[in-house]
Amino acid sequence: MKKFNIRKVLDGLTAGTSSSASCASPQPGHKEGEPVPESLQSEHFQLCKTVRHGFPYQPSAMAFDPVQKILAIGTQSGALRLFGQPGVECYCQHESGAAVIQLQFLINEGALVSALTDDSIHLWNLRQKRPAVLHSLKFNRERITFCHLPFQSKWLYVGTERGNIYIVNVESFTLSGYVIMWNKAIELSSKTHPGPVVHISDNPMDEGKLTIGFECGIVVLWDLKSKKADYRYNYDEAIHSVAWHHEGKQFVCSHSDGSLTIWNVKSPAKPAHIITPHGKQPKDGKKPEPCKPILKVEYKTTRSSDPFMILSGGLSYDTVGRRPCLTVMHGKSTAVLEMDYPIVDFLTLCETPYPNDFQEPYAVVVLLEKDLVVIDLAQNGYPIFENPYPLTIHESPVTCCEYFADCPGDLIPALYTVGSRQKCQVYSKKEWPINGGNWGQGTQSYPEIIMTGHADGSVKFWDASAMMLQVLYKLKTAKVFEKPRSKEDKPNVETPDEDPFAIQAMSLCLESRMLCIAGVSAHIIIYKFSQQEVTSEAVQLLEVRLMSEPNDVVSPDAGGEPAAAPTTPTVTCNPQNNPESQPPIDNSPSDATRDHIPCLRVRNSLARQSPGYQVELVVQLAWVGGEPPQQITSLAINSSYSLVVFGNNNGLAIVDYLQKTVVLNMGTQELYGSSDPYQRQPRSPRKSRQPSGAKMSRKLSLPTELKPDMDTRDNSFSRSSSITSIDRESREAIAFFHFCETPTRRAEGGGAAATPGLWVGTTFGTALLMALNVPLAGEQRLLQPVAILSGGIMVRLKGGILRMACLDATGALLPPPSEPWHEPNTPQDNDDKERPRRRRPASTSPPGSLEQGETQFAVFCSEKQAKVVALPSQACAFKHNITETSFVLRSDVVQMSGGCCIACFCANGHVMTLSLPSLRPLLDVNYLPLTDMRIARTFCFSNHGQALFLTSPTEIQRITYSQETCENLQEMLGELFTPVETPEAPNRGFFKGLFGGGAQSLDREDLFGEATAGKASRTLAQHIPGPGGIEGMKGAASGVVGELARARIALDERGQKLGELEERTAAMMASAESFSKHAHDVGTQRILS
């Protein structure tokens, strides 16, 4: 462990806008020159992405490898998400950012081809944990519309908008000289251009016959060897897709009028059948009424029953408001499966990868705009599989996040137990069919939990351990409130226009499992955790009138030294708003004012509270003076003191949730007492009060950065957009709270008494310490009130306060005091009731007083500065200017394996860490420019170098700033590709092999190779080597070696079989020769006789 000397605090500073300085004078516990132990160094930090969770944002394409059992999804932003078994996921990104229009697996080869809207195709190597592009091909003169890669082929067919088809060698990513021009394909069958190529596929029984579908309605069966069309099939409706019967004698087309045409290959004159699945059939035999386009159809056969015909779209135009549907036609039955979102694509999962065999479909993967659904085709009713992926993050827009790494080990099992009882939907009994890949061999063993608050008032708990994500439990806070059934039932009291139950802040005590949430309608709900069900329990309600007349403020120079405490501190003991003595709330406002009316109506009682989080107390801010309550800006809960504190632009309130009373209710200006450092001038009277009929939507709807519509991007992010500076008016708001046990003054004998306290931070950069006098646990705690001593220590910094924490004399982090969890609904014995529960102290020091020379450090971080103050001397030990040109959006004091540090995320995209207590810069990386307020609102730091943010409305990106995690990341990540033997090809049978009735193979190398087809024009497309790197090349090489090894094995097996056949043939010939000789001898003997 390296010792850090106070005299050298200026050493190791990075050049730039930040500066650090020591502002400490010699103080008790730290004699001048005495070293402070610090083990964290710059080499312990490194920043990198780890994993991405959630549903791919704006999906556009999908592919499935039926042998590897891997699913790939492409998006409109050029992202690739690959899914294997639960826990095996991978995220990749195309550099261009163009939308993915199609994906094609090289089945069981560990490779993937992607086609983008910028007319480029890319080959991805999946044989490494982080897939990389090996080759790219950029078309210069034609636009790509469709691609097709036959099974076990290295030649990729690329169709274009002009109707031409080019052929690409996927091994070298070069174009073949073989081209199918549109005019040669259609010849005189059409007088006009046929439009773009919308479909390409092989005849399942003859690889030399290529099916080409043009948008205008023409389908061409092209003979690759003779380079001419065998048949042309014309229909007067545009084509969207084509699907073959596995025998290669029939194919079906889907059209823009909602019809399906089934064609016999050798009868191009007219379709064998025309079906309109959702059209009304006229009685006079006329053509059915047109329907919406059938965007895709798949034709799958089974050995034991009728074939499946699965299609998307095709609904009647008169079904206005009907949800998108997937139609499954099986024999004479037709099932219409409604989806929650529009269908992007679907794939049918089959038992065999060979197109010329019975497919035996068993499931359908349906990619929706905001969901992924897998349907079981083998069970009656077509139930869906239970999705094990964490794809429901966006079920309601995320409004806030909390991240807890290294949480108590019993918390995740407890949440999982109560959460498993919430599943009520009937799922398929089969296992999830997408189960490829292998888990990583990570050494990260500590439990992690992610909490997400949502716009519909729900809170989700996720198990984020070991680089995975799984939902544990969902809490619905909206159940606490009544919902108006109609407009007539709604009271005149206005609530937010959108999402009145949206979660704005969350505070969780990990030890006691107490939870407190603040909603956008100025309501606070306190929850206790219980594993038992509670019935018929009345909801305890508190009404708080938190209103302070605002003043014009001339902000003084911030960042000064800690101000001395006032000589006359005030003691506040204000137990008010007891629910028993509180007058009933009148929800019918008078004509003049709406005072004392909350924004939401609370249910009188909850008939049943399931195991999990159960309501302990509801606190609501009411209208005061004709104005709506301000939104909650800061929130904290402490189980050791049984207190909840919250604040907004007007002031703060402290609630005792054990006694169900309001302990303190004061304005922000009152916090300072007589030592207010700001020059506040009374404002002139308001020109007009808000009339009783006025709406409050502007003040109570979500702020810009909290709007559920998070697609809006603000690239010109300004200083005024800071999420930490909650209100950029002249009003001072409460920004942060921190409960602690800290020494505020020296006791007799030279020690320092550690007493309960509450640090209050404001948006003006002021931090004040309020002393708490909490009665002893037991009966006294229920009867005696909590006293607050305001006007204590004050510290000032530049910029609004973001985070506060306490360290002990050795620099170790002191968590807030807490109590261990106990089952609240279990009857306690009288002895247990009388025995006071021992409070878990925050400090590891023995109770009483700190010895002579020992001290604590109070850590403060604002939008501009970080400061460490020694207590109880109140001397500034260290100070560091984090940034001059930008400002800090998120910060936290986190625990690392070798100590603790401050982690900061700035608006200019820099991620920084500072050592504690000396505030030495350890890391400064320009990582994530702030282009969206969603990032600022959801960015969270946690222990052990973990962090996350919402990178899109549906996805969470996790990052690490720990060197240890970065080094072990490769082992932690799962493997997508696993060696799997390709299934055997279908048996042709004796007679098919004898008379040529089986599948016809094609030597594509001889047909498309340079020796036969020549070279393609160099101006047609440009080859770009991919940034796959050495690892990618090794993976590709290993893939080639593997293919060669498999080919060698196959040749050996074939040679062995040929050898056995040759031996049998020789034996038969010898036997025949012996028989012939014996017969000749017998004949000779008969002649002689």
PDB file of N, CA and C in Angstrom, residues 129 193 375 377 527 554 558 648 701 924 957:
ATOM      1  N   LYS A 129     -15.412 -13.742 -28.914  1.00  0.00           N
ATOM      2  CA  LYS A 129     -16.391 -13.259 -27.953  1.00  0.00           C
ATOM      3  C   LYS A 129     -16.919 -11.878 -28.296  1.00  0.00           C
ATOM      4  N   HIS A 193     -40.297  -1.764 -66.736  1.00  0.00           N
ATOM      5  CA  HIS A 193     -39.303  -2.265 -65.791  1.00  0.00           C
ATOM      6  C   HIS A 193     -40.011  -3.017 -64.668  1.00  0.00           C
ATOM      7  N   ILE A 375     -43.666 -18.324 -30.463  1.00  0.00           N
ATOM      8  CA  ILE A 375     -44.926 -19.069 -30.394  1.00  0.00           C
ATOM      9  C   ILE A 375     -44.639 -20.548 -30.571  1.00  0.00           C
ATOM     10  N   LEU A 377     -45.688 -23.949 -31.889  1.00  0.00           N
ATOM     11  CA  LEU A 377     -46.595 -24.504 -32.894  1.00  0.00           C
ATOM     12  C   LEU A 377     -47.035 -25.922 -32.574  1.00  0.00           C
ATOM     13  N   TYR A 527     -42.436   2.067   1.634  1.00  0.00           N
ATOM     14  CA  TYR A 527     -42.765   0.650   1.587  1.00  0.00           C
ATOM     15  C   TYR A 527     -41.895  -0.129   2.561  1.00  0.00           C
ATOM     16  N   VAL A 554     -29.405  37.323  -4.953  1.00  0.00           N
ATOM     17  CA  VAL A 554     -28.134  37.687  -5.572  1.00  0.00           C
ATOM     18  C   VAL A 554     -27.112  36.672  -5.074  1.00  0.00           C
ATOM     19  N   ALA A 558     -19.419  31.604  -4.640  1.00  0.00           N
ATOM     20  CA  ALA A 558     -19.505  30.272  -4.056  1.00  0.00           C
ATOM     21  C   ALA A 558     -18.122  29.709  -3.839  1.00  0.00           C
ATOM     22  N   ASN A 648     -37.785  20.071  -2.183  1.00  0.00           N
ATOM     23  CA  ASN A 648     -38.056  20.576  -3.525  1.00  0.00           C
ATOM     24  C   ASN A 648     -37.590  22.029  -3.611  1.00  0.00           C
ATOM     25  N   SER A 701     -46.188  18.303 -14.996  1.00  0.00           N
ATOM     26  CA  SER A 701     -45.808  17.300 -15.972  1.00  0.00           C
ATOM     27  C   SER A 701     -44.299  17.074 -15.872  1.00  0.00           C
ATOM     28  N   ASP A 924      -9.358  10.200 -16.158  1.00  0.00           N
ATOM     29  CA  ASP A 924     -10.058  11.250 -16.900  1.00  0.00           C
ATOM     30  C   ASP A 924     -10.123  10.811 -18.353  1.00  0.00           C
ATOM     31  N   GLN A 957     -26.908   0.239 -21.120  1.00  0.00           N
ATOM     32  CA  GLN A 957     -25.499  -0.028 -21.400  1.00  0.00           C
ATOM     33  C   GLN A 957     -24.721  -0.015 -20.097  1.00  0.00           C
TER      34      GLN A 957
END
